[in-house]
Amino acid sequence: MKSDFRKLNIEYVLNSIDKSTDLQLILNSICSWLESNITDALVTIMLYSEVEQTLTLVNGEHHFSSKYCRSISPLKVKDKNGSCGTAAFSRKTIISRNLILDPNWKNYLEFVREENIISCWSVPIISAKGILYGTFGTYYREEKTPRSEHFEFINQAVSLIVLAIERENEYKQRLAINEKYSSFYTHHPDLIIEIDLNGYILNSNITCNKILGFSEKNILGKHFWTFIPTKYHKLISLAFKDALKGIAKHYKIPTYHSSGKLIWLDLTNLPIIQNQKVTGVFAIARDISTRLKNEESLRLLKRGVDASPNGIFITDISDNLEIVFVNPSFTSITGYSPEEILGKSYNFLSGPETDLIQVEKIKTGIKELKETTVKLKKYRRNGTWFWCRLMFGPVFDQNNICTHFLGNIEDITEDEKNRSYIKGFVAQTYL
């Protein structure tokens, strides 16, 4: 249950990052998540200013007095300047188990006593490219030494912060397209169109031509309605009006390709703000036609799988081949709920009368990455057995690498009973 809670919180943070939620709210969520996983931790985040060479406290100030917060924010990045200043300076994790005895804290002993803090662990927040974004600090009111699981949580938190900051920076860059970033604008992998206050196209990038098929001269000066089916004019007009009010809008919409066919775009309208006034709108989009087709195919496939009378299950490729998906028929046949099944080994339905020779055939097929079909007894949740025809085989990706195994169980109990009855009847007839 606790692991599910942790997973949900991480998924919430990732979803917030993906939706470009305010960075401060994301950092608050990360701090709350870490505090829920490390007992008695008082979590802080300090962001780094390369220009000032200082750290500024942006999260966790509610744990301490305003006097202490003012004394450490801004904090000069230098050696032996508290745990965070030293961590940022050395770009290494600093563990201060006893702040009173730690030389890094000699200038802050007054606050150590006033704030009743004993230990502090500080980890620098550094991107994959080596960019220092700040520090992550956890304070404790009693002496505490980190364990391996603590570092695991902290490193996860650091990774989330790096992701959030980099997404925030990317979002701001999209809003700040100007001459300095003309190359970024022109060669951006997403379609970008600049629209004036009346809805007429002023500019477009190279990707626009690649996605829509129109040359720049066939786009410039035309109203955006020209490329949108009539039934969607109201939707795009409302989104455009919101952008003129300074409100960004994200939505999916079809548009005409130069060939005449419709393609689907994942579109974001962003207001262009200069001198605190909206002067136009950026339309930033990517072609999602293929993705939508794939999603529709998957939806239809899932409907077919869900409607199948056979029990279908999918496993990962771990040593135990743990089940990651089952359809409704699988639960109906076995009596187990999905929650009871997921995470169990593929052969968890085996029992005392399960034919080991047939089991070995399945294992051989797994080892050789071949599809295998066997007939054997399996056991339901209530302990009763049933005959089933089991097909089990590998699933390969586009690179011919096995990523999962697919199983199909067909309940053939009645067939076996009838076969046994007929066999017995024939035997008695010829006695």
Short mmCIF file of C-alpha atoms in Angstrom, two decimals:
data_model
loop_
_atom_site.label_atom_id
_atom_site.label_comp_id
_atom_site.label_asym_id
_atom_site.label_seq_id
_atom_site.Cartn_x
_atom_site.Cartn_y
_atom_site.Cartn_z
CA MET A 1 0.00 0.00 0.00
CA LYS A 2 2.81 2.39 0.92
CA SER A 3 4.62 1.65 -2.35
CA ASP A 4 1.36 2.37 -4.22
CA PHE A 5 1.11 5.70 -2.36
CA ARG A 6 4.68 6.58 -3.32
CA LYS A 7 4.02 5.63 -6.93
CA LEU A 8 0.85 7.73 -7.04
CA ASN A 9 2.69 10.74 -5.67
CA ILE A 10 5.50 10.38 -8.21
CA GLU A 11 2.94 9.98 -10.99
CA TYR A 12 1.15 13.10 -9.73
CA VAL A 13 4.42 15.07 -9.85
CA LEU A 14 5.27 13.76 -13.33
CA ASN A 15 1.76 14.60 -14.53
CA SER A 16 2.12 18.12 -13.11
CA ILE A 17 5.45 18.52 -14.88
CA ASP A 18 3.96 17.25 -18.14
CA LYS A 19 1.11 19.78 -17.84
CA SER A 20 3.60 22.62 -17.23
CA THR A 21 2.17 23.28 -13.77
CA ASP A 22 3.71 26.23 -11.88
CA LEU A 23 7.23 25.25 -10.80
CA GLN A 24 6.66 26.35 -7.20
CA LEU A 25 3.68 24.00 -6.88
CA ILE A 26 5.71 21.13 -8.32
CA LEU A 27 8.59 21.77 -5.90
CA ASN A 28 6.09 21.87 -3.02
CA SER A 29 4.75 18.47 -4.10
CA ILE A 30 8.25 17.00 -4.31
CA CYS A 31 9.10 18.26 -0.81
CA SER A 32 5.87 16.83 0.61
CA TRP A 33 6.53 13.50 -1.11
CA LEU A 34 10.06 13.26 0.33
CA GLU A 35 8.93 14.24 3.83
CA SER A 36 6.33 11.46 3.70
CA ASN A 37 9.06 8.92 2.93
CA ILE A 38 11.86 10.02 5.30
CA THR A 39 10.75 10.13 8.91
CA ASP A 40 11.18 13.49 10.68
CA ALA A 41 12.80 15.14 7.64
CA LEU A 42 12.41 18.90 7.21
CA VAL A 43 12.95 19.35 3.48
CA THR A 44 14.24 22.50 1.79
CA ILE A 45 15.12 23.46 -1.77
CA MET A 46 17.53 26.25 -2.69
CA LEU A 47 17.91 27.41 -6.28
CA TYR A 48 21.23 28.58 -7.67
CA SER A 49 21.96 31.91 -9.36
CA GLU A 50 24.99 31.63 -11.62
CA VAL A 51 25.19 35.41 -11.91
CA GLU A 52 25.17 36.05 -8.15
CA GLN A 53 26.89 32.78 -7.20
CA THR A 54 24.31 32.36 -4.45
CA LEU A 55 21.55 30.00 -3.34
CA THR A 56 18.03 31.24 -2.62
CA LEU A 57 15.60 29.36 -0.37
CA VAL A 58 12.42 28.62 -2.36
CA ASN A 59 10.88 25.72 -0.40
CA GLY A 60 10.80 24.68 3.25
CA GLU A 61 10.96 28.12 4.89
CA HIS A 62 7.84 27.27 6.94
CA HIS A 63 9.97 24.87 9.01
CA PHE A 64 12.16 27.68 10.36
CA SER A 65 12.01 31.18 11.77
CA SER A 66 12.07 34.17 9.41
CA LYS A 67 15.31 35.27 11.10
CA TYR A 68 17.05 32.02 10.14
CA CYS A 69 15.63 32.10 6.60
CA ARG A 70 16.97 35.63 6.09
CA SER A 71 20.40 34.55 7.33
CA ILE A 72 20.74 31.75 4.76
CA SER A 73 18.93 33.28 1.78
CA PRO A 74 20.72 34.32 -0.28
CA LEU A 75 23.54 31.97 0.69
CA LYS A 76 26.97 32.42 -0.85
CA VAL A 77 28.23 29.32 -2.64
CA LYS A 78 31.60 28.64 -1.07
CA ASP A 79 33.47 26.03 0.94
CA LYS A 80 32.55 25.53 4.61
CA ASN A 81 29.42 27.68 4.34
CA GLY A 82 26.79 25.42 5.85
CA SER A 83 25.81 22.11 4.29
CA CYS A 84 24.06 23.58 1.22
CA GLY A 85 26.69 26.22 0.42
CA THR A 86 29.40 23.57 0.68
CA ALA A 87 27.41 21.01 -1.37
CA ALA A 88 26.88 23.53 -4.18
CA PHE A 89 30.54 24.56 -4.06
CA SER A 90 31.95 21.02 -4.08
CA ARG A 91 29.09 19.53 -6.14
CA LYS A 92 29.11 16.64 -3.69
CA THR A 93 26.66 15.36 -1.11
CA ILE A 94 27.39 16.79 2.33
CA ILE A 95 26.26 14.84 5.41
CA SER A 96 26.41 16.91 8.60
CA ARG A 97 25.42 14.48 11.36
CA ASN A 98 26.03 16.91 14.22
CA LEU A 99 25.82 20.57 13.26
CA ILE A 100 27.33 21.79 16.52
CA LEU A 101 30.52 19.83 15.85
CA ASP A 102 30.58 20.34 12.07
CA PRO A 103 33.14 22.99 10.93
CA ASN A 104 30.86 23.86 7.98
CA TRP A 105 28.37 25.26 10.51
CA LYS A 106 30.66 27.27 12.78
CA ASN A 107 29.12 30.57 11.57
CA TYR A 108 25.57 29.36 12.21
CA LEU A 109 25.78 27.82 15.69
CA GLU A 110 23.43 30.45 17.09
CA PHE A 111 20.72 29.37 14.68
CA VAL A 112 21.43 25.67 15.22
CA ARG A 113 20.48 26.10 18.87
CA GLU A 114 17.58 28.48 18.25
CA GLU A 115 16.05 26.32 15.53
CA ASN A 116 16.71 23.08 17.44
CA ILE A 117 18.27 21.36 14.42
CA ILE A 118 20.92 18.67 14.86
CA SER A 119 21.60 17.06 11.46
CA CYS A 120 21.50 18.19 7.84
CA TRP A 121 22.03 16.30 4.60
CA SER A 122 22.52 18.38 1.46
CA VAL A 123 22.60 17.10 -2.12
CA PRO A 124 23.49 19.31 -5.13
CA ILE A 125 20.84 19.42 -7.87
CA ILE A 126 22.82 18.84 -11.07
CA SER A 127 21.48 18.05 -14.55
CA ALA A 128 22.80 15.37 -16.88
CA LYS A 129 24.74 18.13 -18.68
CA GLY A 130 26.44 19.17 -15.46
CA ILE A 131 24.39 22.32 -14.88
CA LEU A 132 23.99 23.25 -11.20
CA TYR A 133 20.37 24.14 -10.43
CA GLY A 134 20.55 24.31 -6.65
CA THR A 135 20.64 22.13 -3.55
CA PHE A 136 18.29 19.79 -1.78
CA GLY A 137 18.49 19.89 2.02
CA THR A 138 16.92 17.67 4.69
CA TYR A 139 17.15 18.83 8.30
CA TYR A 140 16.54 16.78 11.46
CA ARG A 141 15.96 17.71 15.08
CA GLU A 142 18.01 14.75 16.27
CA GLU A 143 21.25 13.22 15.06
CA LYS A 144 20.55 11.09 12.03
CA THR A 145 22.67 9.07 9.60
CA PRO A 146 21.29 8.36 6.11
CA ARG A 147 20.60 4.81 4.96
CA SER A 148 20.65 3.54 1.39
CA GLU A 149 16.86 3.88 1.00
CA HIS A 150 17.10 7.52 2.09
CA PHE A 151 19.55 8.24 -0.74
CA GLU A 152 17.24 6.41 -3.14
CA PHE A 153 14.35 8.72 -2.25
CA ILE A 154 16.55 11.83 -2.31
CA ASN A 155 18.04 10.94 -5.71
CA GLN A 156 14.51 10.40 -7.06
CA ALA A 157 13.52 13.81 -5.74
CA VAL A 158 16.60 15.43 -7.29
CA SER A 159 15.79 13.84 -10.66
CA LEU A 160 12.23 15.15 -10.47
CA ILE A 161 13.45 18.65 -9.64
CA VAL A 162 15.89 18.61 -12.57
CA LEU A 163 13.08 17.46 -14.87
CA ALA A 164 10.70 20.14 -13.54
CA ILE A 165 13.25 22.94 -13.88
CA GLU A 166 14.24 21.88 -17.39
CA ARG A 167 10.58 21.65 -18.47
CA GLU A 168 10.01 25.10 -16.95
CA ASN A 169 12.98 26.49 -18.86
CA GLU A 170 11.76 24.91 -22.10
CA TYR A 171 8.30 26.42 -21.61
CA LYS A 172 9.74 29.89 -21.04
CA GLN A 173 11.91 29.58 -24.14
CA ARG A 174 8.80 28.97 -26.25
CA LEU A 175 7.36 32.23 -24.96
CA ALA A 176 10.55 34.18 -25.55
CA ILE A 177 11.18 33.62 -29.25
CA ASN A 178 13.00 36.62 -30.64
CA GLU A 179 16.01 37.42 -32.81
CA LYS A 180 18.38 35.84 -30.31
CA TYR A 181 16.52 32.53 -30.70
CA SER A 182 15.66 32.75 -34.39
CA SER A 183 17.53 29.53 -35.11
CA PHE A 184 15.58 27.80 -32.36
CA TYR A 185 12.34 29.10 -33.88
CA THR A 186 13.19 28.20 -37.47
CA HIS A 187 14.47 24.69 -36.82
CA HIS A 188 12.23 23.71 -33.93
CA PRO A 189 10.88 20.14 -34.37
CA ASP A 190 7.33 21.38 -33.68
CA LEU A 191 5.27 23.42 -36.13
CA ILE A 192 5.30 27.09 -35.11
CA ILE A 193 3.09 29.78 -36.67
CA GLU A 194 2.95 33.44 -35.65
CA ILE A 195 -0.53 34.96 -35.93
CA ASP A 196 -1.49 38.65 -35.67
CA LEU A 197 -4.33 40.03 -33.53
CA ASN A 198 -6.84 39.55 -36.35
CA GLY A 199 -5.98 35.91 -36.99
CA TYR A 200 -3.76 36.32 -40.06
CA ILE A 201 -0.53 34.34 -40.36
CA LEU A 202 2.65 36.42 -40.17
CA ASN A 203 5.37 33.79 -40.02
CA SER A 204 6.01 30.05 -39.96
CA ASN A 205 8.96 27.74 -39.43
CA ILE A 206 10.47 24.95 -41.52
CA THR A 207 8.56 22.23 -39.67
CA CYS A 208 5.28 23.88 -40.67
CA ASN A 209 6.08 23.16 -44.30
CA LYS A 210 7.08 19.58 -43.47
CA ILE A 211 3.87 18.86 -41.54
CA LEU A 212 1.29 20.74 -43.64
CA GLY A 213 3.00 20.44 -47.01
CA PHE A 214 2.38 24.12 -47.87
CA SER A 215 5.23 26.44 -48.81
CA GLU A 216 5.64 29.58 -46.72
CA LYS A 217 4.26 31.83 -49.48
CA ASN A 218 1.05 29.77 -49.57
CA ILE A 219 0.55 30.32 -45.83
CA LEU A 220 1.61 33.89 -45.10
CA GLY A 221 -1.18 36.46 -45.10
CA LYS A 222 -3.97 33.90 -44.87
CA HIS A 223 -6.41 33.58 -41.99
CA PHE A 224 -5.94 30.50 -39.83
CA TRP A 225 -9.53 29.48 -40.65
CA THR A 226 -8.33 28.68 -44.18
CA PHE A 227 -6.64 25.51 -42.96
CA ILE A 228 -9.29 24.35 -40.48
CA PRO A 229 -12.56 22.47 -41.31
CA THR A 230 -15.63 24.68 -40.83
CA LYS A 231 -17.08 22.60 -37.98
CA TYR A 232 -14.00 23.39 -35.87
CA HIS A 233 -13.98 27.17 -36.48
CA LYS A 234 -15.81 27.86 -33.21
CA LEU A 235 -13.33 25.81 -31.18
CA ILE A 236 -10.23 27.43 -32.66
CA SER A 237 -11.79 30.93 -32.52
CA LEU A 238 -12.53 30.60 -28.79
CA ALA A 239 -8.99 29.35 -28.16
CA PHE A 240 -7.57 32.25 -30.19
CA LYS A 241 -9.64 34.78 -28.23
CA ASP A 242 -8.38 33.29 -24.95
CA ALA A 243 -4.79 33.64 -26.19
CA LEU A 244 -5.46 37.31 -26.95
CA LYS A 245 -6.49 37.64 -23.28
CA GLY A 246 -3.16 36.15 -22.24
CA ILE A 247 -4.52 32.64 -21.61
CA ALA A 248 -2.62 29.73 -23.17
CA LYS A 249 -4.80 27.00 -24.67
CA HIS A 250 -3.94 23.39 -25.46
CA TYR A 251 -6.23 21.21 -27.60
CA LYS A 252 -6.39 18.74 -30.50
CA ILE A 253 -7.74 19.81 -33.88
CA PRO A 254 -7.76 18.57 -37.51
CA THR A 255 -6.22 20.67 -40.28
CA TYR A 256 -5.87 20.40 -44.03
CA HIS A 257 -2.68 19.06 -45.59
CA SER A 258 -1.67 20.43 -48.99
CA SER A 259 -2.76 17.07 -50.45
CA GLY A 260 -6.30 17.74 -49.27
CA LYS A 261 -6.34 15.08 -46.56
CA LEU A 262 -6.96 15.89 -42.91
CA ILE A 263 -4.23 15.50 -40.32
CA TRP A 264 -4.58 15.89 -36.56
CA LEU A 265 -2.49 18.36 -34.58
CA ASP A 266 -1.76 18.59 -30.87
CA LEU A 267 -1.92 22.40 -30.73
CA THR A 268 -1.02 25.01 -28.14
CA ASN A 269 -1.91 28.69 -28.52
CA LEU A 270 0.45 30.97 -26.63
CA PRO A 271 0.03 34.75 -26.30
CA ILE A 272 2.94 36.86 -27.57
CA ILE A 273 3.48 39.47 -24.87
CA GLN A 274 5.64 42.53 -25.42
CA ASN A 275 5.77 45.43 -22.95
CA GLN A 276 3.04 43.70 -20.93
CA LYS A 277 0.66 43.69 -23.92
CA VAL A 278 -0.53 40.81 -26.10
CA THR A 279 0.69 41.56 -29.63
CA GLY A 280 -0.14 38.27 -31.30
CA VAL A 281 -0.37 34.52 -30.85
CA PHE A 282 2.00 31.63 -31.39
CA ALA A 283 0.45 28.37 -32.59
CA ILE A 284 2.79 25.51 -31.69
CA ALA A 285 1.79 22.05 -32.85
CA ARG A 286 2.93 18.54 -33.62
CA ASP A 287 1.40 15.98 -35.96
CA ILE A 288 -0.38 13.31 -33.89
CA SER A 289 -2.25 11.61 -36.74
CA THR A 290 -0.22 8.41 -36.46
CA ARG A 291 -0.48 8.41 -32.68
CA LEU A 292 -4.27 8.76 -32.80
CA LYS A 293 -4.52 5.94 -35.34
CA ASN A 294 -2.38 3.75 -33.10
CA GLU A 295 -4.48 4.66 -30.07
CA GLU A 296 -7.64 3.75 -31.97
CA SER A 297 -6.10 0.44 -33.04
CA LEU A 298 -5.12 -0.26 -29.44
CA ARG A 299 -8.62 0.65 -28.28
CA LEU A 300 -10.17 -1.77 -30.74
CA LEU A 301 -7.62 -4.43 -29.81
CA LYS A 302 -8.40 -3.98 -26.12
CA ARG A 303 -12.12 -4.29 -26.82
CA GLY A 304 -11.43 -7.55 -28.60
CA VAL A 305 -9.22 -8.82 -25.78
CA ASP A 306 -11.77 -7.80 -23.14
CA ALA A 307 -14.56 -9.53 -25.06
CA SER A 308 -12.61 -12.76 -25.59
CA PRO A 309 -14.09 -15.83 -23.82
CA ASN A 310 -10.54 -17.06 -23.21
CA GLY A 311 -8.42 -15.87 -20.34
CA ILE A 312 -5.64 -13.66 -21.67
CA PHE A 313 -2.66 -12.52 -19.62
CA ILE A 314 0.61 -10.71 -20.29
CA THR A 315 3.82 -11.04 -18.27
CA ASP A 316 7.03 -9.06 -18.09
CA ILE A 317 10.41 -10.68 -18.81
CA SER A 318 11.66 -10.76 -15.22
CA ASP A 319 12.94 -14.02 -13.76
CA ASN A 320 9.49 -14.83 -12.36
CA LEU A 321 7.64 -13.65 -15.50
CA GLU A 322 5.31 -11.54 -13.36
CA ILE A 323 1.81 -10.87 -14.72
CA VAL A 324 1.18 -7.24 -15.74
CA PHE A 325 -2.21 -7.56 -17.47
CA VAL A 326 -5.26 -9.84 -17.42
CA ASN A 327 -8.59 -9.61 -19.23
CA PRO A 328 -12.01 -10.07 -17.58
CA SER A 329 -12.30 -13.70 -18.74
CA PHE A 330 -9.08 -14.59 -16.92
CA THR A 331 -10.54 -13.38 -13.63
CA SER A 332 -13.86 -15.10 -14.39
CA ILE A 333 -12.19 -18.44 -15.11
CA THR A 334 -9.80 -18.39 -12.15
CA GLY A 335 -11.87 -16.59 -9.52
CA TYR A 336 -9.04 -14.20 -8.70
CA SER A 337 -9.43 -10.41 -8.86
CA PRO A 338 -6.96 -8.40 -10.98
CA GLU A 339 -5.41 -6.99 -7.80
CA GLU A 340 -4.70 -10.54 -6.59
CA ILE A 341 -3.22 -11.57 -9.93
CA LEU A 342 -0.98 -8.69 -10.98
CA GLY A 343 2.60 -9.22 -9.87
CA LYS A 344 2.24 -12.99 -9.50
CA SER A 345 4.29 -15.48 -11.50
CA TYR A 346 2.81 -16.78 -14.76
CA ASN A 347 2.43 -20.31 -13.31
CA PHE A 348 0.73 -19.38 -10.03
CA LEU A 349 -2.37 -21.45 -10.95
CA SER A 350 -0.42 -24.72 -10.82
CA GLY A 351 -1.29 -27.34 -8.19
CA PRO A 352 -0.74 -30.95 -7.09
CA GLU A 353 -2.25 -32.51 -10.24
CA THR A 354 -0.63 -30.14 -12.72
CA ASP A 355 1.35 -32.23 -15.22
CA LEU A 356 5.03 -31.39 -14.68
CA ILE A 357 5.96 -32.71 -18.12
CA GLN A 358 3.67 -30.12 -19.71
CA VAL A 359 5.08 -27.46 -17.39
CA GLU A 360 8.58 -28.30 -18.63
CA LYS A 361 7.40 -27.86 -22.22
CA ILE A 362 6.30 -24.33 -21.34
CA LYS A 363 9.64 -23.61 -19.68
CA THR A 364 11.49 -24.88 -22.75
CA GLY A 365 9.41 -22.59 -24.96
CA ILE A 366 10.22 -19.65 -22.70
CA LYS A 367 13.93 -20.43 -22.85
CA GLU A 368 13.89 -20.82 -26.64
CA LEU A 369 11.48 -17.88 -27.14
CA LYS A 370 8.97 -20.09 -28.92
CA GLU A 371 5.20 -20.31 -28.68
CA THR A 372 4.05 -23.44 -26.84
CA THR A 373 0.59 -24.99 -26.45
CA VAL A 374 -0.15 -27.57 -23.75
CA LYS A 375 -3.14 -29.14 -22.01
CA LEU A 376 -3.01 -29.34 -18.23
CA LYS A 377 -4.89 -28.90 -14.97
CA LYS A 378 -4.92 -25.54 -13.24
CA TYR A 379 -6.48 -24.45 -9.96
CA ARG A 380 -9.02 -21.73 -9.22
CA ARG A 381 -8.99 -19.43 -6.22
CA ASN A 382 -11.47 -21.69 -4.40
CA GLY A 383 -9.17 -24.70 -4.80
CA THR A 384 -11.13 -26.52 -7.50
CA TRP A 385 -9.26 -27.64 -10.59
CA PHE A 386 -10.14 -27.16 -14.24
CA TRP A 387 -8.69 -28.40 -17.50
CA CYS A 388 -7.28 -25.74 -19.77
CA ARG A 389 -5.53 -25.42 -23.08
CA LEU A 390 -2.67 -22.99 -22.45
CA MET A 391 -0.87 -21.12 -25.20
CA PHE A 392 2.18 -19.20 -24.03
CA GLY A 393 4.62 -17.35 -26.25
CA PRO A 394 6.96 -14.36 -26.59
CA VAL A 395 6.03 -10.86 -27.77
CA PHE A 396 8.70 -9.11 -29.85
CA ASP A 397 9.18 -5.39 -30.51
CA GLN A 398 10.13 -3.75 -33.81
CA ASN A 399 13.77 -4.67 -33.15
CA ASN A 400 12.86 -8.34 -32.67
CA ILE A 401 13.60 -8.13 -28.95
CA CYS A 402 11.33 -10.03 -26.59
CA THR A 403 9.63 -7.51 -24.30
CA HIS A 404 6.76 -9.58 -22.84
CA PHE A 405 5.09 -12.98 -22.90
CA LEU A 406 1.46 -13.52 -23.89
CA GLY A 407 -0.66 -16.29 -22.40
CA ASN A 408 -4.07 -17.60 -23.47
CA ILE A 409 -6.03 -20.10 -21.36
CA GLU A 410 -9.12 -21.84 -22.69
CA ASP A 411 -11.30 -23.69 -20.19
CA ILE A 412 -11.78 -27.16 -21.72
CA THR A 413 -13.06 -28.91 -18.61
CA GLU A 414 -16.37 -29.93 -20.22
CA ASP A 415 -14.57 -31.22 -23.31
CA GLU A 416 -12.32 -33.37 -21.13
CA LYS A 417 -15.28 -34.67 -19.13
CA ASN A 418 -17.11 -35.59 -22.35
CA ARG A 419 -13.99 -37.22 -23.75
CA SER A 420 -13.55 -39.22 -20.56
CA TYR A 421 -17.22 -40.24 -20.59
CA ILE A 422 -17.07 -41.37 -24.23
CA LYS A 423 -13.84 -43.24 -23.59
CA GLY A 424 -15.41 -45.02 -20.62
CA PHE A 425 -18.60 -45.78 -22.54
CA VAL A 426 -16.67 -47.31 -25.44
CA ALA A 427 -14.60 -49.39 -23.06
CA GLN A 428 -17.72 -50.79 -21.37
CA THR A 429 -19.42 -51.49 -24.71
CA TYR A 430 -16.65 -53.85 -25.80
CA LEU A 431 -16.33 -55.72 -22.53
#
